[in-house]
């Protein structure tokens, strides 16, 4: 008997990690430090919340079904701002609004793949991507990252078969935090085009990229939509996680196929969330710049504190956007270490085993810290606790 779709993959990692909190109490002088999930915990700015409240009262249509591919005004705004930022010529017909970026990924894969097809995914990978590929009956082909957690186009080329339908890049990366250089993204685009497959670029965290200007030039190509599918999320930029608003940028023909999927899942994206996203894009540019500056300062705080851990055998593999990805020095595997950190150090984070195939033992030594909700003082406290750990160390040069 074949397995149902959901039985083909693992339990949601963030929900699994939250269960480690069951029955654990944290003293007032050492509250829990939760660096497990990459989601803002503060509410949107008050002005944005008022826009949502007014729309809920004054716009009856906001409570009804809307267009499957999203509000025309928001699609047009994304196209206009993307054209200005990336230097391309995008139109509203290139943009679909989705119920979060995860749904955009699911829609993209559904338009590309049949049962038994393959998608190349750099590791460590974003676990929700892996979960959907599992449930879609698509084989995830791991592409182990090299130095500085950057994937190699030549290594990807060697993994392409007649069943390969796409390569997936996430930049800034989740879980690694690294920002893929523009020439590397272009090299993957050229590879995908030459082999007749799609390049999916998930830019959920692009608003917190440390580099000035556009992170790549793919939209300069007048035929970009023959190869590129770009994904985006409004959740991190405007703290709209609960409203579930994302975007998929692709050819009109692909969006027509995606519409079939979206119509059968949510019918349309959240209307109030779209209204909020549109207002945010048009009015919160300066505020968002301040959010970016704060995140970059927290990233700097990770680097400032890292020497204290480096002396004990920790290594920082990547840091950027919301994430620091580290190698720990302990004899325990990370999937054993992470629950122990909850009980004995008051820290909730995710083990590297959640971001690697089971056959990749490197995940046993890796941890992801989602630091975006900690200010500098909170990051210092986190490092104080990590520096105070005195558990048995791993053998020199060995894996846990």
PDB file of C-alpha atoms in Angstrom, residues 120-225:
ATOM      1  CA  UNK A 120      17.907  20.530  -7.004  1.00  0.00           C
ATOM      2  CA  UNK A 121      18.024  22.171  -3.558  1.00  0.00           C
ATOM      3  CA  UNK A 122      21.208  23.479  -1.898  1.00  0.00           C
ATOM      4  CA  UNK A 123      21.813  22.189   1.625  1.00  0.00           C
ATOM      5  CA  UNK A 124      21.352  23.165   4.342  1.00  0.00           C
ATOM      6  CA  UNK A 125      17.861  23.647   2.929  1.00  0.00           C
ATOM      7  CA  UNK A 126      14.697  25.400   4.080  1.00  0.00           C
ATOM      8  CA  UNK A 127      12.682  22.567   5.569  1.00  0.00           C
ATOM      9  CA  UNK A 128       9.264  23.700   4.291  1.00  0.00           C
ATOM     10  CA  UNK A 129      10.590  23.456   0.736  1.00  0.00           C
ATOM     11  CA  UNK A 130      11.717  19.902   1.402  1.00  0.00           C
ATOM     12  CA  UNK A 131       8.385  19.020   3.011  1.00  0.00           C
ATOM     13  CA  UNK A 132       6.359  20.217   0.025  1.00  0.00           C
ATOM     14  CA  UNK A 133       8.584  18.415  -2.456  1.00  0.00           C
ATOM     15  CA  UNK A 134       8.116  15.220  -0.427  1.00  0.00           C
ATOM     16  CA  UNK A 135       4.347  15.599  -0.381  1.00  0.00           C
ATOM     17  CA  UNK A 136       4.259  16.466  -4.088  1.00  0.00           C
ATOM     18  CA  UNK A 137       6.074  13.240  -4.943  1.00  0.00           C
ATOM     19  CA  UNK A 138       9.086  15.198  -6.191  1.00  0.00           C
ATOM     20  CA  UNK A 139      12.608  14.021  -5.416  1.00  0.00           C
ATOM     21  CA  UNK A 140      14.755  16.616  -3.635  1.00  0.00           C
ATOM     22  CA  UNK A 141      18.302  16.412  -4.986  1.00  0.00           C
ATOM     23  CA  UNK A 142      20.671  17.793  -2.323  1.00  0.00           C
ATOM     24  CA  UNK A 143      23.385  20.197  -3.446  1.00  0.00           C
ATOM     25  CA  UNK A 144      25.806  20.499  -0.492  1.00  0.00           C
ATOM     26  CA  UNK A 145      26.990  24.066  -0.028  1.00  0.00           C
ATOM     27  CA  UNK A 146      30.687  24.709  -0.240  1.00  0.00           C
ATOM     28  CA  UNK A 147      32.856  27.375   1.336  1.00  0.00           C
ATOM     29  CA  UNK A 148      30.894  30.194   2.998  1.00  0.00           C
ATOM     30  CA  UNK A 149      27.705  28.130   2.470  1.00  0.00           C
ATOM     31  CA  UNK A 150      27.605  29.003  -1.228  1.00  0.00           C
ATOM     32  CA  UNK A 151      26.350  26.412  -3.748  1.00  0.00           C
ATOM     33  CA  UNK A 152      28.436  25.589  -6.830  1.00  0.00           C
ATOM     34  CA  UNK A 153      26.800  25.796 -10.299  1.00  0.00           C
ATOM     35  CA  UNK A 154      29.177  23.140 -11.638  1.00  0.00           C
ATOM     36  CA  UNK A 155      28.121  20.764  -8.872  1.00  0.00           C
ATOM     37  CA  UNK A 156      24.502  21.530  -9.729  1.00  0.00           C
ATOM     38  CA  UNK A 157      25.118  20.838 -13.411  1.00  0.00           C
ATOM     39  CA  UNK A 158      26.465  17.403 -12.528  1.00  0.00           C
ATOM     40  CA  UNK A 159      23.182  16.599 -10.770  1.00  0.00           C
ATOM     41  CA  UNK A 160      20.838  17.533 -13.621  1.00  0.00           C
ATOM     42  CA  UNK A 161      19.017  14.592 -15.199  1.00  0.00           C
ATOM     43  CA  UNK A 162      16.171  14.226 -17.659  1.00  0.00           C
ATOM     44  CA  UNK A 163      13.788  14.421 -14.662  1.00  0.00           C
ATOM     45  CA  UNK A 164      15.187  17.704 -13.293  1.00  0.00           C
ATOM     46  CA  UNK A 165      12.653  20.513 -13.471  1.00  0.00           C
ATOM     47  CA  UNK A 166      14.153  23.296 -11.342  1.00  0.00           C
ATOM     48  CA  UNK A 167      16.947  24.583  -9.129  1.00  0.00           C
ATOM     49  CA  UNK A 168      15.938  26.426  -5.951  1.00  0.00           C
ATOM     50  CA  UNK A 169      17.968  29.257  -4.404  1.00  0.00           C
ATOM     51  CA  UNK A 170      17.102  31.137  -1.206  1.00  0.00           C
ATOM     52  CA  UNK A 171      18.953  34.435  -0.817  1.00  0.00           C
ATOM     53  CA  UNK A 172      19.512  35.852   1.751  1.00  0.00           C
ATOM     54  CA  UNK A 173      19.590  32.254   2.792  1.00  0.00           C
ATOM     55  CA  UNK A 174      17.425  30.399   5.274  1.00  0.00           C
ATOM     56  CA  UNK A 175      18.943  28.805   7.350  1.00  0.00           C
ATOM     57  CA  UNK A 176      22.458  29.992   6.541  1.00  0.00           C
ATOM     58  CA  UNK A 177      21.950  33.757   6.370  1.00  0.00           C
ATOM     59  CA  UNK A 178      24.408  34.165   3.493  1.00  0.00           C
ATOM     60  CA  UNK A 179      23.718  36.549   0.640  1.00  0.00           C
ATOM     61  CA  UNK A 180      24.427  34.937  -2.716  1.00  0.00           C
ATOM     62  CA  UNK A 181      26.653  37.140  -4.914  1.00  0.00           C
ATOM     63  CA  UNK A 182      24.963  38.509  -8.018  1.00  0.00           C
ATOM     64  CA  UNK A 183      27.381  36.713 -10.318  1.00  0.00           C
ATOM     65  CA  UNK A 184      26.608  33.398  -8.610  1.00  0.00           C
ATOM     66  CA  UNK A 185      22.857  33.909  -9.049  1.00  0.00           C
ATOM     67  CA  UNK A 186      23.489  34.802 -12.691  1.00  0.00           C
ATOM     68  CA  UNK A 187      25.573  31.644 -13.151  1.00  0.00           C
ATOM     69  CA  UNK A 188      22.693  29.520 -11.862  1.00  0.00           C
ATOM     70  CA  UNK A 189      20.288  31.382 -14.145  1.00  0.00           C
ATOM     71  CA  UNK A 190      22.502  30.721 -17.152  1.00  0.00           C
ATOM     72  CA  UNK A 191      22.801  27.052 -16.188  1.00  0.00           C
ATOM     73  CA  UNK A 192      19.038  26.660 -15.798  1.00  0.00           C
ATOM     74  CA  UNK A 193      18.360  28.386 -19.119  1.00  0.00           C
ATOM     75  CA  UNK A 194      20.938  26.278 -20.963  1.00  0.00           C
ATOM     76  CA  UNK A 195      19.366  23.075 -19.658  1.00  0.00           C
ATOM     77  CA  UNK A 196      15.750  24.097 -20.180  1.00  0.00           C
ATOM     78  CA  UNK A 197      14.759  24.068 -16.501  1.00  0.00           C
ATOM     79  CA  UNK A 198      13.450  26.721 -14.112  1.00  0.00           C
ATOM     80  CA  UNK A 199      15.382  28.735 -11.550  1.00  0.00           C
ATOM     81  CA  UNK A 200      13.302  29.486  -8.443  1.00  0.00           C
ATOM     82  CA  UNK A 201      14.773  32.345  -6.395  1.00  0.00           C
ATOM     83  CA  UNK A 202      13.162  32.807  -2.978  1.00  0.00           C
ATOM     84  CA  UNK A 203      13.869  36.348  -1.768  1.00  0.00           C
ATOM     85  CA  UNK A 204      11.776  36.334   1.400  1.00  0.00           C
ATOM     86  CA  UNK A 205      14.496  38.239   3.277  1.00  0.00           C
ATOM     87  CA  UNK A 206      15.639  40.590   0.517  1.00  0.00           C
ATOM     88  CA  UNK A 207      14.557  43.678   2.496  1.00  0.00           C
ATOM     89  CA  UNK A 208      17.329  42.896   5.001  1.00  0.00           C
ATOM     90  CA  UNK A 209      20.138  42.300   2.517  1.00  0.00           C
ATOM     91  CA  UNK A 210      23.226  44.226   3.631  1.00  0.00           C
ATOM     92  CA  UNK A 211      24.194  45.191   0.085  1.00  0.00           C
ATOM     93  CA  UNK A 212      23.023  48.469  -1.470  1.00  0.00           C
ATOM     94  CA  UNK A 213      21.057  48.228  -4.680  1.00  0.00           C
ATOM     95  CA  UNK A 214      19.598  45.219  -6.419  1.00  0.00           C
ATOM     96  CA  UNK A 215      20.929  41.820  -5.284  1.00  0.00           C
ATOM     97  CA  UNK A 216      20.994  40.482  -8.874  1.00  0.00           C
ATOM     98  CA  UNK A 217      20.405  41.574 -12.462  1.00  0.00           C
ATOM     99  CA  UNK A 218      18.187  38.745 -13.710  1.00  0.00           C
ATOM    100  CA  UNK A 219      15.265  41.026 -14.544  1.00  0.00           C
ATOM    101  CA  UNK A 220      17.474  42.956 -16.990  1.00  0.00           C
ATOM    102  CA  UNK A 221      17.100  40.042 -19.370  1.00  0.00           C
ATOM    103  CA  UNK A 222      14.031  40.708 -21.567  1.00  0.00           C
ATOM    104  CA  UNK A 223      13.258  36.971 -21.563  1.00  0.00           C
ATOM    105  CA  UNK A 224      13.819  36.442 -17.820  1.00  0.00           C
ATOM    106  CA  UNK A 225      10.373  34.864 -17.436  1.00  0.00           C
TER     107      UNK A 225
END
